[in-house]
Coordinates of C-alpha atoms in Angstrom, one line a residue:
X1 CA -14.1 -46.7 -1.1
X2 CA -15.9 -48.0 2.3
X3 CA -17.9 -50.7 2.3
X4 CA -19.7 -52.1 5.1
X5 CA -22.3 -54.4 6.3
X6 CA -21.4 -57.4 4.5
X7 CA -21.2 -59.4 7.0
X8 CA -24.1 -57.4 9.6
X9 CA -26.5 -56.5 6.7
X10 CA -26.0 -53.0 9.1
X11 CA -26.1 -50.1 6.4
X12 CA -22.8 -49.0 8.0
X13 CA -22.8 -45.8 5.7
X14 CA -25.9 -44.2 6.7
X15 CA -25.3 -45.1 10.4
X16 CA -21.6 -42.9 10.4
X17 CA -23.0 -40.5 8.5
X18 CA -25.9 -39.8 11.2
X19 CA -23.1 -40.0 13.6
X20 CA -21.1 -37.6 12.2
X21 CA -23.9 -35.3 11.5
X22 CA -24.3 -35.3 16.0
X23 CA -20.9 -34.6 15.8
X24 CA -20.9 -31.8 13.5
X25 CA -23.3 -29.7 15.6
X26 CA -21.1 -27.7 17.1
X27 CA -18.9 -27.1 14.1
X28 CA -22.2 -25.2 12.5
X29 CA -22.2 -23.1 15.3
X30 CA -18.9 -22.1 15.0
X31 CA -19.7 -21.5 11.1
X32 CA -22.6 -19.6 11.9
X33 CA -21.3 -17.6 15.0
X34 CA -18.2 -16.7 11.7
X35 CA -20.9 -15.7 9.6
X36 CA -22.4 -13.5 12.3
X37 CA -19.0 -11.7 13.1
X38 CA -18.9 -11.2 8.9
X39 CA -22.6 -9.8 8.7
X40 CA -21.5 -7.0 11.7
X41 CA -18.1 -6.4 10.6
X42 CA -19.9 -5.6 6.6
X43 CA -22.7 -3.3 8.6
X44 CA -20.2 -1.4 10.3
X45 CA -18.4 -0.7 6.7
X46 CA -21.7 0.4 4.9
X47 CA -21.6 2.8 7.8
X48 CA -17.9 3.8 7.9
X49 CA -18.8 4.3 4.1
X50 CA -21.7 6.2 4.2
X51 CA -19.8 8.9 7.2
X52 CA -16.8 8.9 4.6
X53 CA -18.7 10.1 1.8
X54 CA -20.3 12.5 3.9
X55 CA -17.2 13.7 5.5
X56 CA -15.5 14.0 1.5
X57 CA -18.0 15.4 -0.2
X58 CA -21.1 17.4 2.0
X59 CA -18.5 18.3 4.6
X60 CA -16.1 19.5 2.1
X61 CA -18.6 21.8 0.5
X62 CA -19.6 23.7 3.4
X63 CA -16.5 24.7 4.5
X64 CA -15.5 26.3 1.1
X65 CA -16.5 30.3 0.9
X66 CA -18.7 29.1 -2.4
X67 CA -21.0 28.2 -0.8
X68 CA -22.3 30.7 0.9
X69 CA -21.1 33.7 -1.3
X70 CA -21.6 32.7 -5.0
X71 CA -22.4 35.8 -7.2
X72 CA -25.5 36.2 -9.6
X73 CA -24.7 39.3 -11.8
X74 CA -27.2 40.7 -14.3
X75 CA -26.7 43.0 -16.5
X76 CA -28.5 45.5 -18.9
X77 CA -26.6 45.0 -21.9
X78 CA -26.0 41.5 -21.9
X79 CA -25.5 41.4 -25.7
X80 CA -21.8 43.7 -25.0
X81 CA -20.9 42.8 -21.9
X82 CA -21.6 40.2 -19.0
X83 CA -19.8 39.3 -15.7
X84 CA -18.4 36.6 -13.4
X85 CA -18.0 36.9 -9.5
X86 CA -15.8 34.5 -7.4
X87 CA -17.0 34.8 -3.5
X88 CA -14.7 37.6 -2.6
X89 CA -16.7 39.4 -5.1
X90 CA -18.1 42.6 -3.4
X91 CA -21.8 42.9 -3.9
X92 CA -23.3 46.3 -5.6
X93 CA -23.9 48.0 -8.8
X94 CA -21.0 48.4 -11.6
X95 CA -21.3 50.9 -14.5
X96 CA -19.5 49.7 -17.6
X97 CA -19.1 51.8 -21.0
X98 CA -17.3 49.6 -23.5
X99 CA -15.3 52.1 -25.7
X100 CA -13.9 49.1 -28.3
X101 CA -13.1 45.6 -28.0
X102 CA -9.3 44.1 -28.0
X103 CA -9.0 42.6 -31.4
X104 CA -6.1 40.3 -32.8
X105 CA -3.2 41.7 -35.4
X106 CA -3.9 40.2 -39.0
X107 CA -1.8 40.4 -42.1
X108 CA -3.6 39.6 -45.6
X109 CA -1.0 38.3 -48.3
X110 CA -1.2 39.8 -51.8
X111 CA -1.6 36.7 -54.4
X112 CA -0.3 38.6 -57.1
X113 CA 3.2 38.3 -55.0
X114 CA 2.6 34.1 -53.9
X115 CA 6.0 32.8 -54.9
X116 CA 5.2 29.2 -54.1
X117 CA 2.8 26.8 -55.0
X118 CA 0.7 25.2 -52.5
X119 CA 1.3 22.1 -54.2
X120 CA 4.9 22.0 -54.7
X121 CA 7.9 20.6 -52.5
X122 CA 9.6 23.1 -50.8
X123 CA 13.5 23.3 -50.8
X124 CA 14.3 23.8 -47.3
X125 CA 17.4 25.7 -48.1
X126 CA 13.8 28.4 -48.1
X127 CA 14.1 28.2 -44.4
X128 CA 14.1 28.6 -41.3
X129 CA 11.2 30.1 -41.2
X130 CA 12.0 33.4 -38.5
X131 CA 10.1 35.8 -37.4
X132 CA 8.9 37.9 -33.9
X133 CA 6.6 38.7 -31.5
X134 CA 6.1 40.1 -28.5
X135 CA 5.6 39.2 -24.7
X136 CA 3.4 41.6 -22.0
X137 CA 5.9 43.3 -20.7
X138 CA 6.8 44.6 -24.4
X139 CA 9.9 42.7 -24.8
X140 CA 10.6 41.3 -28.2
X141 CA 10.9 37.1 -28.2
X142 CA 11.7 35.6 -31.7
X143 CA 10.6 31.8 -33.0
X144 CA 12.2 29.7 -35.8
X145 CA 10.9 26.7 -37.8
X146 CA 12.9 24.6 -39.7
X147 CA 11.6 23.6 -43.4
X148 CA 12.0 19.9 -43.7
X149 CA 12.9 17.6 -46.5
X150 CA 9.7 16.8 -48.4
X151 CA 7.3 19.6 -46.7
X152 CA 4.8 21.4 -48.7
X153 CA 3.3 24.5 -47.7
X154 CA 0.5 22.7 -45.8
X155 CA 3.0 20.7 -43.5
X156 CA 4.6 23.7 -42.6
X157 CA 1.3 25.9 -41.7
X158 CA 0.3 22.3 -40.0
X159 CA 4.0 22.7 -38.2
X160 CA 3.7 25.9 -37.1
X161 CA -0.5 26.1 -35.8
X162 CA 0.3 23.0 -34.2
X163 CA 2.6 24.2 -32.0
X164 CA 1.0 25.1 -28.6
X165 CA 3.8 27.6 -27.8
X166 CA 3.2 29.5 -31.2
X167 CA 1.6 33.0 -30.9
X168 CA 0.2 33.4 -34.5
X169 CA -1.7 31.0 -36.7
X170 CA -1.5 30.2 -40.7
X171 CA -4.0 29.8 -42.8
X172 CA -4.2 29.4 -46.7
X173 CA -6.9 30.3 -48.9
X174 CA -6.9 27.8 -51.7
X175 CA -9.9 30.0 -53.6
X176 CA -7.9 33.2 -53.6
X177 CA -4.5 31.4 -53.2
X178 CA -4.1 33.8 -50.5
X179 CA -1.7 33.5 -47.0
X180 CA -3.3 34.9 -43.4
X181 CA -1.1 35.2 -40.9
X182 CA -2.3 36.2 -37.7
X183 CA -1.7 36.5 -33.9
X184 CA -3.4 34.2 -31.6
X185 CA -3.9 36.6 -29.2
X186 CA -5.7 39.8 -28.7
X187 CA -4.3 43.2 -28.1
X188 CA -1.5 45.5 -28.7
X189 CA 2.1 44.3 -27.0
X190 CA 4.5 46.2 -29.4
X191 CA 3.6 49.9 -29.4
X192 CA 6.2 51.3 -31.9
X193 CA 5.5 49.1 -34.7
X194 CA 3.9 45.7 -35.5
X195 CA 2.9 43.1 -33.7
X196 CA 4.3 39.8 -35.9
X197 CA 8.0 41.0 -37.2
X198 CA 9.5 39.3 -40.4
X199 CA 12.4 39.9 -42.7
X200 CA 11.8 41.2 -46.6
X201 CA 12.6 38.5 -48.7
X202 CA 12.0 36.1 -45.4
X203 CA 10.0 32.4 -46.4
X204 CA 6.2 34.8 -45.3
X205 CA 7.5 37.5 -48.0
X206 CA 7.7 34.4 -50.5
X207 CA 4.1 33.8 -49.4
X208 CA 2.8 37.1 -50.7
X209 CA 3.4 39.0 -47.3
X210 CA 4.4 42.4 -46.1
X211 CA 4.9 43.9 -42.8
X212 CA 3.5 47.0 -43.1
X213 CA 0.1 45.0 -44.6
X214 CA -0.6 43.8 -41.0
X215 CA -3.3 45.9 -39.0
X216 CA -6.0 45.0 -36.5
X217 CA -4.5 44.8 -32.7
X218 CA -6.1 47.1 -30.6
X219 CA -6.4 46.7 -26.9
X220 CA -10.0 47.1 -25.3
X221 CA -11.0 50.2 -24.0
X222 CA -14.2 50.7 -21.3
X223 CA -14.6 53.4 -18.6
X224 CA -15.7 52.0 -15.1
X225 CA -18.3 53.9 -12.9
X226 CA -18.0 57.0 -15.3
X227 CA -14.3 57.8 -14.2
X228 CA -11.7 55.1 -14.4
X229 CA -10.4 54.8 -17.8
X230 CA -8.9 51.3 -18.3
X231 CA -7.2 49.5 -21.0
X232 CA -6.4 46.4 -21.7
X233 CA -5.0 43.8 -24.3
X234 CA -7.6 41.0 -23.1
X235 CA -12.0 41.1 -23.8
X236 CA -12.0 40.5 -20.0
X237 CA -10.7 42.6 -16.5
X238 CA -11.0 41.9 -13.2
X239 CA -11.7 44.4 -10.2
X240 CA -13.1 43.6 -6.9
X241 CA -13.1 39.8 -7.7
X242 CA -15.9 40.5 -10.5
X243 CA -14.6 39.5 -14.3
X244 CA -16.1 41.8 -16.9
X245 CA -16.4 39.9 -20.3
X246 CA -16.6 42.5 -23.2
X247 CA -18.5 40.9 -26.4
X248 CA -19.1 44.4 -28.2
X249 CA -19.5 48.2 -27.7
X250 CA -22.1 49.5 -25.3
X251 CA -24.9 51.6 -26.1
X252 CA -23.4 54.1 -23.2
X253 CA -23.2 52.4 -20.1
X254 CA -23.9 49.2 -19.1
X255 CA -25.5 48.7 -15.8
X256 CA -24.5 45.5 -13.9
X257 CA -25.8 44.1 -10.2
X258 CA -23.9 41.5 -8.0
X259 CA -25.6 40.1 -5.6
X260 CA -25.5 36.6 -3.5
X261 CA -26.6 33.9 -4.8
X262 CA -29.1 32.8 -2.1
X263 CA -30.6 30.0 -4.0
X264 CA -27.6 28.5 -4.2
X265 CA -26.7 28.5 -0.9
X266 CA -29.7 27.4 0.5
X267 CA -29.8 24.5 -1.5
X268 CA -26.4 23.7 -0.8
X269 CA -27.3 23.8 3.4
X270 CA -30.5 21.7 2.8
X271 CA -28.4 18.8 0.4
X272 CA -26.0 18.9 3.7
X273 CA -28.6 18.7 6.0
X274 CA -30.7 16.1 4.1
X275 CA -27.5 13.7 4.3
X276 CA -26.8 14.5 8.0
X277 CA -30.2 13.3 8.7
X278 CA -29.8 10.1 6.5
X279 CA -27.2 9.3 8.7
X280 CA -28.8 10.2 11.9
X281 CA -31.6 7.6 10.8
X282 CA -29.5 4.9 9.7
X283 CA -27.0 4.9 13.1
X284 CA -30.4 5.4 15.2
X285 CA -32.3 2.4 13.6
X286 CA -29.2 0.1 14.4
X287 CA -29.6 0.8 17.8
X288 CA -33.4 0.3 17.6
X289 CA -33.8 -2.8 15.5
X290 CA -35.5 -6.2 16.7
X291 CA -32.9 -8.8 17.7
X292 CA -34.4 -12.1 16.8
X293 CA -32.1 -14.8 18.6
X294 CA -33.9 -17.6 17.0
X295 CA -32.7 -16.7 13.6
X296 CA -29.5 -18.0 13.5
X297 CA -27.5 -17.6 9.9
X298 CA -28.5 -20.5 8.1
X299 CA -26.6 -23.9 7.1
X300 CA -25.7 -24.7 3.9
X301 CA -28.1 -27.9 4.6
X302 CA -30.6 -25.7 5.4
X303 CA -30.6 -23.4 2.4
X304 CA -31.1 -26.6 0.5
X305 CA -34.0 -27.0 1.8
X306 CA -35.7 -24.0 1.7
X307 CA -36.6 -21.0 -1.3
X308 CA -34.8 -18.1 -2.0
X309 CA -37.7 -16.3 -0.8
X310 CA -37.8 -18.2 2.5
X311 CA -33.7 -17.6 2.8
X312 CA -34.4 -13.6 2.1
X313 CA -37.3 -13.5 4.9
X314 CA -34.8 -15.7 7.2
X315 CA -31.8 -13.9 7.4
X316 CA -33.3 -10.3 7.3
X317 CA -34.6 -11.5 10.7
X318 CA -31.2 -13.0 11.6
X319 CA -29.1 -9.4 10.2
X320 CA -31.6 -7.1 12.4
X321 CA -30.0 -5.7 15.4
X322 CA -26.4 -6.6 13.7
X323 CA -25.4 -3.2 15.4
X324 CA -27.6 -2.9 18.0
X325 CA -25.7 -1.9 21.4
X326 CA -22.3 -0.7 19.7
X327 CA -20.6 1.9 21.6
X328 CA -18.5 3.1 18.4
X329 CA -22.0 4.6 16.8
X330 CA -23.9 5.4 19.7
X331 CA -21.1 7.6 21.5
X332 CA -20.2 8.5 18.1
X333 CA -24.2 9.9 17.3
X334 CA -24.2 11.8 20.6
X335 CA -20.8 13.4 19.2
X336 CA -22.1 14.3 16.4
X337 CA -25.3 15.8 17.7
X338 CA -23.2 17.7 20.4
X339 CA -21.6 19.7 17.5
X340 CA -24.6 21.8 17.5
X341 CA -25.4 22.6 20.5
X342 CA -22.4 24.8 22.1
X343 CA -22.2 29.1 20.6
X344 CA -19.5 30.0 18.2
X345 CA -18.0 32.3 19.8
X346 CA -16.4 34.8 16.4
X347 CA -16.9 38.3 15.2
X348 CA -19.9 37.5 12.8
X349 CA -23.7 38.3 13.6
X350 CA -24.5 34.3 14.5
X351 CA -23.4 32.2 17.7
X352 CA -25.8 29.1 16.9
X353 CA -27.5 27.4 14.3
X354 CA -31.2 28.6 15.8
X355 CA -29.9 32.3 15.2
X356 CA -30.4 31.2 11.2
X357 CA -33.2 29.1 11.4
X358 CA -31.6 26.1 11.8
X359 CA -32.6 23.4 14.9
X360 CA -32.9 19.6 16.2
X361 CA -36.3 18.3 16.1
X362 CA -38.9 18.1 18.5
X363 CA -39.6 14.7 18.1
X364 CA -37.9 12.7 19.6
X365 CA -38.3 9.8 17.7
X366 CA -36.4 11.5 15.2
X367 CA -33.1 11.1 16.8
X368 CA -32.1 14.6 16.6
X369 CA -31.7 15.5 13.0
X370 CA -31.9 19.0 11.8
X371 CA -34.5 20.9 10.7
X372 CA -34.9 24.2 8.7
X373 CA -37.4 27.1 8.7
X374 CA -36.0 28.4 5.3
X375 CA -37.5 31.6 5.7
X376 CA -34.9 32.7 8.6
X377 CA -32.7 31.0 6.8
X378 CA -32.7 33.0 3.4
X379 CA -33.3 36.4 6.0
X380 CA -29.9 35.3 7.8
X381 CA -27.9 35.2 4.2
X382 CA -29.7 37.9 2.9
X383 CA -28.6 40.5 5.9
X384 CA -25.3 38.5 6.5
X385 CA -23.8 35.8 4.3
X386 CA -20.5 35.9 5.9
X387 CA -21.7 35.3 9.2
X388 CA -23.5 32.9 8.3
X389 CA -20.3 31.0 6.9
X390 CA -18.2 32.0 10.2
X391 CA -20.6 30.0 12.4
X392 CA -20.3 27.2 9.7
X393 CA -16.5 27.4 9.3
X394 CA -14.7 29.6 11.3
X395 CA -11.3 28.5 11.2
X396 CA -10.1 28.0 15.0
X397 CA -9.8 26.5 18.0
X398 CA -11.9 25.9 21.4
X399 CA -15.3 28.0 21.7
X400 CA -14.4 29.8 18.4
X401 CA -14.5 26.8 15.9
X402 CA -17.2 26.5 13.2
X403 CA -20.0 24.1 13.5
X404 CA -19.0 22.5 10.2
X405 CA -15.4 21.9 11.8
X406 CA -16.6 20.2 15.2
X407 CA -18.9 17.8 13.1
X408 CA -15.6 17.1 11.0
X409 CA -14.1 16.1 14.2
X410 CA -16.8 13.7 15.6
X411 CA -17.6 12.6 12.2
X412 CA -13.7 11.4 11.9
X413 CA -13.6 10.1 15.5
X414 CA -16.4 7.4 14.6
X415 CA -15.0 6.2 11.3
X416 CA -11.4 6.0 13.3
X417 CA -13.6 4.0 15.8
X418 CA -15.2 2.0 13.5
X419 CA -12.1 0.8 11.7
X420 CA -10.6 0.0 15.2
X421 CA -13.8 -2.9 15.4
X422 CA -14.4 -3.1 11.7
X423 CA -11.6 -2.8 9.8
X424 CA -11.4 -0.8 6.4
X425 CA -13.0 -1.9 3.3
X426 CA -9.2 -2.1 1.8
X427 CA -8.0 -4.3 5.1
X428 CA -6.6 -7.6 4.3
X429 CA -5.6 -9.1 7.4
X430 CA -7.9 -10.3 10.0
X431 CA -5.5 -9.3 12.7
X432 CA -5.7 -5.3 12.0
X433 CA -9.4 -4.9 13.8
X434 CA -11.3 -6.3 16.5
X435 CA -14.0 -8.2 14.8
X436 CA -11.3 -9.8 12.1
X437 CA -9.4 -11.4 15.4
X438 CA -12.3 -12.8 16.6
X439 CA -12.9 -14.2 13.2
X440 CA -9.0 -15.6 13.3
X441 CA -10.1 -17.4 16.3
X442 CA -13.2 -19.2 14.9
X443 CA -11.2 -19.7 12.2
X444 CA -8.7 -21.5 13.9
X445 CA -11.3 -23.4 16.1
X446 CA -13.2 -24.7 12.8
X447 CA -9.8 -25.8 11.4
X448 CA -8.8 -28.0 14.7
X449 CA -12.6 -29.1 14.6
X450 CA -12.5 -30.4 11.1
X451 CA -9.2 -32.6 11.9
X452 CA -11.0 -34.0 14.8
X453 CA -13.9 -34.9 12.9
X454 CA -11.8 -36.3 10.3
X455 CA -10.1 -38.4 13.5
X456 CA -13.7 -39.4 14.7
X457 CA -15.1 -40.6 11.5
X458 CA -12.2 -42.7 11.1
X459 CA -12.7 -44.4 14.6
X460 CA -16.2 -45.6 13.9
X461 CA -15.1 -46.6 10.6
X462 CA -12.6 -49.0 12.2
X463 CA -15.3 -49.6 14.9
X464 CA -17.8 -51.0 12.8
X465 CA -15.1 -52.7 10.8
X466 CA -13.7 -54.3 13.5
X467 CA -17.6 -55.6 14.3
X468 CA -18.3 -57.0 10.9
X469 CA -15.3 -59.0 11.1
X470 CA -16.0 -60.5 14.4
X471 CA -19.7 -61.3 13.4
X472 CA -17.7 -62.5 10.3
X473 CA -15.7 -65.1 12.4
X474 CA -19.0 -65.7 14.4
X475 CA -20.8 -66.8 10.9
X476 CA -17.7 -69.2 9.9
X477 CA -17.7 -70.4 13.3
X478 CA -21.6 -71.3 13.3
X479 CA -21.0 -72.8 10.0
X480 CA -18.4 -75.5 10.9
X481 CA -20.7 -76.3 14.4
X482 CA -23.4 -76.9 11.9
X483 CA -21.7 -78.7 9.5
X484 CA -20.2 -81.0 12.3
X485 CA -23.8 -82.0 13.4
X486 CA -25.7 -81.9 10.6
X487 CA -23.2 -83.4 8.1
X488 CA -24.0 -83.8 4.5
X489 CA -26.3 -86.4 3.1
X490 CA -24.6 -89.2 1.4
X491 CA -21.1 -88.8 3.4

């Protein structure tokens, strides 16, 4: 601990201090110039963040054939038999009778012939448990289960259903004491016999089982546009990318329409536009904010001083124009906007977005983000969906890429830019971006401050302690003088 002014009646401690607060002036600037190099880096990131979500998700989705060529498909008998479209789905009307449906083989044990009691412990000298069934392509594949030591019947049925690989399921009736065994699977694979093949006197025939008890698996059968006969061992087919899903029999035919799903797509175009423009407004206000150069980040001293209110007011004034002037988003905005303007040149309908209702604003306040008349829009996927999705996407180089693509491009060139001055959110050197080296050198310059203050401080300690012990010599001196001539009374 320091103590001085014993001998000065100087309060030493408050003097230094004031001294050392002079000295420390430029170290805040150095702090606050830091915390100004944090506050831009962090902007850029918000931004580098908000084009990378972009870029992942909105970006994604218009390139994908989705979304412009989704299928609604309605159908008159809705009860018997629906359908799916993927977007190669052609568009038109389907005629679909429904003949039967593909049902599953089933076998119904007798109880009268149940050999074993559900509750009993079964000797697995009873096993293995064999039988077969068979693949697609008609060839017979067979399956074996081993009875273990202390199984009853339930273990085994749980053996066997649990098996993902097992084609037939077990179940046991404990009211009728009665065994189902049947195939997980619809349809009709062996066509000279049955579909679930067992041994007489096999572990199912101890169950109350016969072969030739089993019935049931059918494939399903539906005529297609009143001429093609098709059958098949699933409840569902697939022709011109459309999935029929059979539930039951038609009432004649069925009457089904596939057509675009414009709704969809418009909505999809107008989310992607929507955040396009978000982004358009945020990197355009950046370069439009308010610099106030007399709001410096504040001190630590200062925020003492002042409520959280004032320090909110404060430094929203000292963060606007963080970004103001940065080449990274302004070239990277007139990229971006460029994407637009040049023709597609591809074999579809549409060379440029105003061809579907699509352009910049007027205003030019706005900064160029898109708008939509929807009506041309919803005429342009109406007459021509795929057109529409080759000026979005078309897959090539020079005058022929997609729209979609060239924003891709000028969209990745800015977040590449802004890491080069900002770093990554993930970075954890300084050295790796612009900004983070200048911070390494403020750094570096507050470090080599700190030990100089350290150095001063301790000089005008030993300063003042060198004074108070020369006024302290003074004080003894002036003492003996007086004690020489004014000596004592009654020496």
């Amino acid at each position: 601990m320091r103590i001085g002014g014993l001998a000065s009646g100087i309060d030493t401690e408050t003097m230094i201090k004031d001294l050392m607060n002079a000295e420390r002036i430029p170290l805040d600037k150095l702090h606050q110039d830091r915390t100004k190099l944090e506050w831009k880096r962090d902007a850029f990131r918000d931004v580098n963040k908000m084009l990378a979500d972009f870029d992942r998700n909105l970006i994604f989705n218009m390139k994908l054939s989705n979304t412009f060529n989704t299928k609604i498909i309605s159908s008159t008998q809705e009860n018997a038999v629906r359908a799916t479209g993927n977007a190669g789905a052609n568009s038109g009307t389907y005629r679909i009778e429904v003949k039967q449906l593909a049902t599953s083989a089933i076998n119904v044990g007798d109880p009268s012939k149940m050999n074993i009691n559900s509750e009993d412990t079964l000797d697995p000298s009873m096993g293995p448990i064999e039988f077969s069934t068979y693949n697609k392509d008609g060839e017979k594949i067979d399956h074996s289960y081993e009875i273990q030591s202390g199984d009853k019947l339930s273990d085994v049925i749980k053996r066997i259903n649990g098996d993902v690989d097992s084609p037939v399921r077990l179940t046991y009736d404990e009211n009728a004491n009665t065994v189902i065994l049947e195939a997980t699977r619809t349809g009709q694979y062996n066509k000279d016999g049955q579909e679930i093949e067992f041994e007489e006197g096999s572990f199912f025939t101890q169950l109350g089982l016969t072969q030739s008890a089993e019935s049931g698996a059918q494939n399903a059968e539906f005529k297609y546009n009143g001429a093609y006969e098709v059958s098949t061992q699933d409840n569902h087919y697939q022709l011109n990318g459309v999935t029929f899903q059979f539930l039951n029999k038609t009432e004649g035919e069925a009457t089904l329409n596939v057509t675009n799903d414009i709704d969809h797509t418009v909505d999809k175009i107008k989310e992607f536009i929507e955040a396009y423009n978000e982004i358009v407004d945020k990197i355009t206000e950046s370069q439009r904010e308010q610099v106030f150069r007399d709001f410096p980040p504040l001190t630590d001293e200062q925020k003492s001083d002042m409520t959280e209110r004032e320090i909110e007011l404060w430094e929203e004034k000292a963060k606007s124009g963080m970004l103001k002037g940065e080449v990274a988003l302004s070239s990277g905005l007139t990229s971006m906007r460029s994407s637009w303007y040049s023709a597609v040149k591809n074999d579809g309908a549409f060379t440029s977005l105003t061809e579907i209702g699509i352009s910049t604003s007027a205003d030019y306040l706005d900064g160029g983000k898109l708008v939509i008349d929807e009506e041309r829009l919803r005429e342009a996927l109406a007459d021509d969906p795929d057109s529409v999705q080759k000026l979005f996407s078309n897959n090539a180089e020079g005058e022929g890429r997609g729209l979609i693509n060239r924003l891709e491009d000028a969209v990745e060139g800015t977040i590449s830019q802004i890491n080069q001055r900002a770093g990554k959110a993930t970075s954890v050197s300084l050295d790796g971006y612009a900004l983070g080296k200048r911070m390494e050198d403020i750094n570096s310059r507050i470090e080599n401050f700190e030990r100089r203050l350290e150095q001063v401080e301790s000089r005008y300690w030993k300063q003042f302690s060198e004074m108070e012990r020369a006024i302290s010599m003074m004080n003894q001196q002036s003492n003996m003088l007086m004690s020489n001539f004014f000596p004592a009374q009654g020496q």
